[in-house]
Amino acid sequence: MKKTVSVLMLLCFIFGIFTACSNDSAADQQQEEINITVDSHYENMDESSVRAYEKLCQAVIAGESEVKFNTSLIDDVNQLFYTCFPLYPLVESIDILEDASGVSVTYLHPQEEHVSLVNQFFDKIDEIKDACEYDKVSTDRYVFNVYTYLTQNMKIDNSVVTAYDTIMQGKGYSASVCSAFEYLVLQGGGKASHIMSTSGDQGIISMAEFQGTWYYFNPALDIEQNEGKALTGFAMNSGRVHDSQFNYTDETPVDKVEDASFDKLENSVSYTADGDSVNVVCSGEEDAFVLNFN
């Protein structure tokens, strides 16, 4: 009998080891699969700064309290972190260590809860990417799918002010919806940037590359005006944003967008997808405007 109990205890012990290893392996694999993106405006930033930013992001994902990097890069790292990484609202503070060998990170939640919130966020990102047919359609179609997913599934709520909360709650103020759009586009391999109006009434919107050209995008516009039924804020040129001037988050001016290929979308009323094409009904136009995705 004693021998039987000993064998059972040994088997339980071994099973526990393998279970723990399996869980650790799954966690490691999930962390490896997380794509830490950079706002396209900063894609040519000094490589050392980008690596330091990535180390900080990995530490936040894991809930680590210290990160070692060259703190002379801290301005660039902060610029990237607060522009590009939507999990920053989970961080209470980032402080340079006394020996300047890196930074300490303080979180708003206990470590276990923090990691759970991180995992929930990336599960939601995967869910949205799947809904937008990531890896099944072209990048241009994915950009379109992200835009329309947001306009059809998000609500405007001015009390929700970060991309993190907007993605998790399905609502947010206009700038946070745009931030969510940019992050999801970048996660799908597209190019996008956060931009701020310096004239006019456009506020904070997005830029993204679509069919080889950069345009302005404002999904919040279609949420507010038509509950996602039209594409009035999709692929806009400067005329459609009333010739407003914009800066990137580092205050670099944004070039004006002259291309008028999608101007008819300003008067869009509805759209229907038909395979690799999207037919858009525009007021004042007898024929539908067609978006082709090959």
Short mmCIF file of C-alpha atoms in Angstrom, two decimals:
data_model
loop_
_atom_site.label_atom_id
_atom_site.label_comp_id
_atom_site.label_asym_id
_atom_site.label_seq_id
_atom_site.Cartn_x
_atom_site.Cartn_y
_atom_site.Cartn_z
CA MET A 1 0.00 0.00 0.00
CA LYS A 2 2.79 2.40 0.94
CA LYS A 3 4.50 1.62 -2.35
CA THR A 4 1.29 2.39 -4.28
CA VAL A 5 0.86 5.73 -2.49
CA SER A 6 4.49 6.62 -3.15
CA VAL A 7 4.10 5.87 -6.85
CA LEU A 8 0.94 7.99 -7.04
CA MET A 9 2.66 10.88 -5.27
CA LEU A 10 5.60 10.62 -7.66
CA LEU A 11 3.30 10.61 -10.68
CA CYS A 12 1.45 13.68 -9.34
CA PHE A 13 4.76 15.42 -8.76
CA ILE A 14 5.97 14.66 -12.29
CA PHE A 15 2.61 15.70 -13.76
CA GLY A 16 2.83 18.98 -11.84
CA ILE A 17 6.28 19.67 -13.24
CA PHE A 18 5.18 19.02 -16.81
CA THR A 19 2.02 21.10 -16.33
CA ALA A 20 4.03 24.01 -15.01
CA CYS A 21 6.50 23.66 -17.87
CA SER A 22 3.64 23.51 -20.34
CA ASN A 23 2.05 26.66 -18.89
CA ASP A 24 5.38 28.47 -18.88
CA SER A 25 5.98 27.38 -22.46
CA ALA A 26 2.53 28.61 -23.51
CA ALA A 27 3.13 31.95 -21.79
CA ASP A 28 6.54 32.27 -23.42
CA GLN A 29 5.06 31.40 -26.82
CA GLN A 30 2.29 33.98 -26.40
CA GLN A 31 4.85 36.64 -25.47
CA GLU A 32 6.99 35.73 -28.48
CA GLU A 33 3.96 36.08 -30.76
CA ILE A 34 3.13 39.58 -29.50
CA ASN A 35 4.03 42.09 -32.18
CA ILE A 36 5.44 45.28 -30.66
CA THR A 37 4.76 47.92 -33.29
CA VAL A 38 6.05 51.41 -33.94
CA ASP A 39 4.05 54.32 -35.35
CA SER A 40 5.18 54.51 -38.99
CA HIS A 41 6.46 58.06 -38.53
CA TYR A 42 9.11 56.66 -36.17
CA GLU A 43 10.12 53.59 -38.16
CA ASN A 44 13.48 55.17 -39.05
CA MET A 45 14.28 56.26 -35.50
CA ASP A 46 17.71 55.28 -34.13
CA GLU A 47 17.83 51.51 -33.77
CA SER A 48 19.15 51.71 -30.19
CA SER A 49 16.13 53.74 -29.12
CA VAL A 50 13.74 51.30 -30.77
CA ARG A 51 15.42 48.32 -29.07
CA ALA A 52 15.21 50.07 -25.70
CA TYR A 53 11.52 50.81 -26.32
CA GLU A 54 10.91 47.16 -27.21
CA LYS A 55 12.63 46.05 -23.99
CA LEU A 56 10.40 48.36 -21.98
CA CYS A 57 7.29 47.01 -23.72
CA GLN A 58 8.31 43.40 -23.10
CA ALA A 59 8.88 44.23 -19.45
CA VAL A 60 5.42 45.81 -19.15
CA ILE A 61 3.84 42.81 -20.85
CA ALA A 62 5.47 40.54 -18.27
CA GLY A 63 4.85 42.91 -15.35
CA GLU A 64 8.55 43.27 -14.57
CA SER A 65 9.62 46.02 -12.17
CA GLU A 66 12.98 46.93 -13.75
CA VAL A 67 14.29 47.31 -17.29
CA LYS A 68 17.94 47.79 -18.16
CA PHE A 69 18.79 50.09 -21.07
CA ASN A 70 20.83 53.18 -21.83
CA THR A 71 18.84 55.91 -20.09
CA SER A 72 20.36 58.60 -22.28
CA LEU A 73 17.72 57.33 -24.74
CA ILE A 74 14.85 57.95 -22.34
CA ASP A 75 13.29 60.83 -24.31
CA ASP A 76 13.05 58.73 -27.47
CA VAL A 77 11.83 55.72 -25.47
CA ASN A 78 9.10 57.76 -23.80
CA GLN A 79 8.07 59.23 -27.16
CA LEU A 80 7.64 55.74 -28.59
CA PHE A 81 6.09 54.24 -25.46
CA TYR A 82 3.34 56.81 -25.04
CA THR A 83 2.68 57.15 -28.78
CA CYS A 84 2.84 53.53 -29.90
CA PHE A 85 2.17 51.17 -26.99
CA PRO A 86 -1.49 50.97 -25.94
CA LEU A 87 -0.76 49.26 -22.60
CA TYR A 88 0.79 52.38 -21.10
CA PRO A 89 -2.41 53.12 -19.08
CA LEU A 90 -1.58 50.08 -16.93
CA VAL A 91 1.65 51.78 -15.84
CA GLU A 92 1.63 54.20 -12.92
CA SER A 93 5.15 55.54 -13.34
CA ILE A 94 8.52 54.97 -15.02
CA ASP A 95 11.54 56.28 -13.13
CA ILE A 96 15.25 56.22 -13.91
CA LEU A 97 17.18 54.02 -11.46
CA GLU A 98 19.63 55.73 -9.12
CA ASP A 99 22.61 54.21 -10.94
CA ALA A 100 21.09 55.21 -14.33
CA SER A 101 21.37 51.61 -15.53
CA GLY A 102 17.73 51.49 -16.56
CA VAL A 103 14.29 52.30 -15.23
CA SER A 104 11.92 51.06 -12.57
CA VAL A 105 8.30 50.48 -13.54
CA THR A 106 5.38 50.81 -11.13
CA TYR A 107 2.00 49.37 -12.10
CA LEU A 108 -1.56 50.29 -11.20
CA HIS A 109 -2.47 46.69 -10.37
CA PRO A 110 -0.84 43.78 -8.53
CA GLN A 111 1.41 41.65 -10.75
CA GLU A 112 -1.00 38.75 -11.23
CA GLU A 113 -3.91 41.04 -12.09
CA HIS A 114 -1.68 43.09 -14.37
CA VAL A 115 -0.60 40.04 -16.39
CA SER A 116 -4.22 38.91 -16.62
CA LEU A 117 -5.24 42.31 -18.03
CA VAL A 118 -2.38 42.16 -20.54
CA ASN A 119 -3.45 38.70 -21.70
CA GLN A 120 -7.07 39.81 -22.03
CA PHE A 121 -5.96 42.74 -24.16
CA PHE A 122 -3.94 40.65 -26.59
CA ASP A 123 -6.72 38.05 -26.76
CA LYS A 124 -9.04 40.88 -27.81
CA ILE A 125 -6.53 42.07 -30.41
CA ASP A 126 -6.35 38.55 -31.86
CA GLU A 127 -10.15 38.37 -31.88
CA ILE A 128 -10.43 41.64 -33.83
CA LYS A 129 -7.66 40.66 -36.26
CA ASP A 130 -9.47 37.40 -36.95
CA ALA A 131 -12.72 39.30 -37.53
CA CYS A 132 -10.83 41.57 -39.96
CA GLU A 133 -9.46 38.50 -41.81
CA TYR A 134 -5.83 39.17 -40.98
CA ASP A 135 -3.51 36.91 -42.99
CA LYS A 136 -6.40 35.95 -45.30
CA VAL A 137 -6.76 39.17 -47.29
CA SER A 138 -4.42 41.80 -48.76
CA THR A 139 -3.09 44.55 -46.51
CA ASP A 140 -5.34 47.10 -48.24
CA ARG A 141 -8.42 44.97 -47.62
CA TYR A 142 -7.32 44.44 -44.02
CA VAL A 143 -7.08 48.24 -43.55
CA PHE A 144 -10.60 48.56 -44.93
CA ASN A 145 -11.83 45.72 -42.70
CA VAL A 146 -10.29 47.31 -39.59
CA TYR A 147 -11.90 50.64 -40.41
CA THR A 148 -15.34 49.16 -40.93
CA TYR A 149 -15.02 46.84 -37.92
CA LEU A 150 -14.45 49.88 -35.72
CA THR A 151 -17.22 51.98 -37.26
CA GLN A 152 -19.71 49.13 -36.87
CA ASN A 153 -18.68 47.91 -33.42
CA MET A 154 -17.57 51.02 -31.52
CA LYS A 155 -19.54 53.75 -29.80
CA ILE A 156 -18.43 57.31 -29.08
CA ASP A 157 -17.97 57.93 -25.37
CA ASN A 158 -15.93 60.96 -24.37
CA SER A 159 -15.23 59.51 -20.91
CA VAL A 160 -13.02 56.75 -22.43
CA VAL A 161 -9.78 58.35 -23.53
CA THR A 162 -7.18 55.65 -24.31
CA ALA A 163 -6.84 53.11 -27.10
CA TYR A 164 -6.48 50.37 -24.48
CA ASP A 165 -9.84 51.14 -22.86
CA THR A 166 -11.50 51.76 -26.22
CA ILE A 167 -10.43 48.35 -27.51
CA MET A 168 -11.45 46.59 -24.29
CA GLN A 169 -14.75 48.43 -23.78
CA GLY A 170 -15.84 48.96 -27.39
CA LYS A 171 -16.24 52.69 -26.92
CA GLY A 172 -14.16 55.84 -26.66
CA TYR A 173 -13.73 59.43 -27.67
CA SER A 174 -12.79 60.19 -31.26
CA ALA A 175 -9.01 60.34 -30.79
CA SER A 176 -8.87 57.03 -28.92
CA VAL A 177 -10.90 55.34 -31.67
CA CYS A 178 -8.36 56.65 -34.18
CA SER A 179 -5.51 55.37 -31.98
CA ALA A 180 -7.15 51.95 -31.93
CA PHE A 181 -7.41 52.07 -35.73
CA GLU A 182 -3.70 52.86 -36.08
CA TYR A 183 -2.63 50.14 -33.67
CA LEU A 184 -4.74 47.47 -35.39
CA VAL A 185 -3.46 48.50 -38.83
CA LEU A 186 0.13 48.26 -37.60
CA GLN A 187 -0.60 44.89 -35.99
CA GLY A 188 -1.74 43.65 -39.39
CA GLY A 189 1.41 44.75 -41.18
CA GLY A 190 0.05 48.02 -42.55
CA LYS A 191 1.42 51.52 -42.03
CA ALA A 192 -0.27 54.14 -39.87
CA SER A 193 0.49 57.23 -37.79
CA HIS A 194 -1.10 59.36 -35.10
CA ILE A 195 -1.54 63.00 -36.12
CA MET A 196 -2.84 66.14 -34.40
CA SER A 197 -4.49 69.13 -36.02
CA THR A 198 -2.70 72.46 -35.62
CA SER A 199 -5.41 74.40 -37.45
CA GLY A 200 -9.09 73.96 -38.04
CA ASP A 201 -11.36 71.67 -36.05
CA GLN A 202 -10.10 68.20 -36.97
CA GLY A 203 -8.52 67.35 -33.61
CA ILE A 204 -6.57 64.08 -33.49
CA ILE A 205 -7.06 61.68 -36.38
CA SER A 206 -5.03 59.07 -38.26
CA MET A 207 -2.92 58.68 -41.34
CA ALA A 208 -2.54 55.31 -43.04
CA GLU A 209 -1.21 53.95 -46.27
CA PHE A 210 -3.90 52.63 -48.60
CA GLN A 211 -3.29 51.36 -52.13
CA GLY A 212 0.21 52.85 -52.12
CA THR A 213 -0.74 56.36 -50.99
CA TRP A 214 -1.04 58.01 -47.58
CA TYR A 215 -4.46 59.38 -46.64
CA TYR A 216 -6.23 60.76 -43.59
CA PHE A 217 -8.63 58.42 -41.78
CA ASN A 218 -11.25 59.20 -39.15
CA PRO A 219 -13.44 56.22 -38.21
CA ALA A 220 -15.03 58.27 -35.42
CA LEU A 221 -16.63 60.45 -38.09
CA ASP A 222 -18.64 57.53 -39.48
CA ILE A 223 -19.54 56.26 -36.01
CA GLU A 224 -20.97 59.67 -35.07
CA GLN A 225 -22.62 60.56 -38.37
CA ASN A 226 -24.04 57.32 -39.71
CA GLU A 227 -23.36 54.47 -37.23
CA GLY A 228 -20.87 52.88 -39.59
CA LYS A 229 -23.13 52.65 -42.62
CA ALA A 230 -20.94 54.89 -44.83
CA LEU A 231 -17.28 55.74 -45.49
CA THR A 232 -17.19 59.52 -45.13
CA GLY A 233 -13.96 59.43 -43.09
CA PHE A 234 -12.15 56.83 -45.19
CA ALA A 235 -9.06 57.66 -47.30
CA MET A 236 -9.45 61.43 -47.13
CA ASN A 237 -7.27 64.03 -48.83
CA SER A 238 -6.58 67.52 -47.49
CA GLY A 239 -9.70 68.99 -49.07
CA ARG A 240 -11.93 66.59 -47.16
CA VAL A 241 -10.39 67.72 -43.85
CA HIS A 242 -10.89 71.39 -44.80
CA ASP A 243 -7.19 71.86 -45.57
CA SER A 244 -6.32 71.54 -41.90
CA GLN A 245 -2.66 71.29 -41.02
CA PHE A 246 -1.39 68.42 -38.88
CA ASN A 247 1.68 67.46 -36.88
CA TYR A 248 2.94 64.06 -35.83
CA THR A 249 3.31 63.53 -32.08
CA ASP A 250 6.89 64.86 -32.18
CA GLU A 251 5.53 68.09 -33.75
CA THR A 252 6.94 67.33 -37.20
CA PRO A 253 4.54 68.76 -39.82
CA VAL A 254 2.51 66.30 -41.90
CA ASP A 255 2.60 66.69 -45.68
CA LYS A 256 -0.70 67.60 -47.29
CA VAL A 257 -2.56 64.86 -49.16
CA GLU A 258 -3.35 65.93 -52.71
CA ASP A 259 -4.63 62.65 -54.20
CA ALA A 260 -8.38 62.81 -54.82
CA SER A 261 -9.00 59.19 -55.83
CA PHE A 262 -11.55 58.63 -53.06
CA ASP A 263 -13.20 62.03 -52.88
CA LYS A 264 -16.62 60.59 -53.76
CA LEU A 265 -16.62 58.74 -50.45
CA GLU A 266 -17.31 62.04 -48.70
CA ASN A 267 -20.88 61.68 -49.99
CA SER A 268 -21.16 57.96 -49.31
CA VAL A 269 -24.44 56.68 -47.93
CA SER A 270 -23.94 52.93 -47.74
CA TYR A 271 -21.71 50.14 -48.99
CA THR A 272 -21.87 46.42 -49.67
CA ALA A 273 -19.03 43.95 -50.05
CA ASP A 274 -19.02 41.71 -53.11
CA GLY A 275 -16.02 39.38 -53.03
CA ASP A 276 -12.89 41.41 -53.79
CA SER A 277 -14.92 44.57 -54.40
CA VAL A 278 -16.90 46.98 -52.25
CA ASN A 279 -19.74 48.88 -53.92
CA VAL A 280 -20.37 52.28 -52.34
CA VAL A 281 -23.58 54.22 -52.89
CA CYS A 282 -22.87 57.96 -52.92
CA SER A 283 -25.50 60.68 -52.91
CA GLY A 284 -25.74 62.53 -56.21
CA GLU A 285 -24.11 59.64 -58.11
CA GLU A 286 -26.07 57.32 -60.37
CA ASP A 287 -23.45 54.57 -60.34
CA ALA A 288 -21.83 53.03 -57.30
CA PHE A 289 -18.25 53.92 -56.48
CA VAL A 290 -16.24 50.69 -56.46
CA LEU A 291 -13.31 49.85 -54.20
CA ASN A 292 -11.36 46.99 -55.76
CA PHE A 293 -9.08 44.73 -53.72
CA ASN A 294 -6.96 42.37 -55.82
#
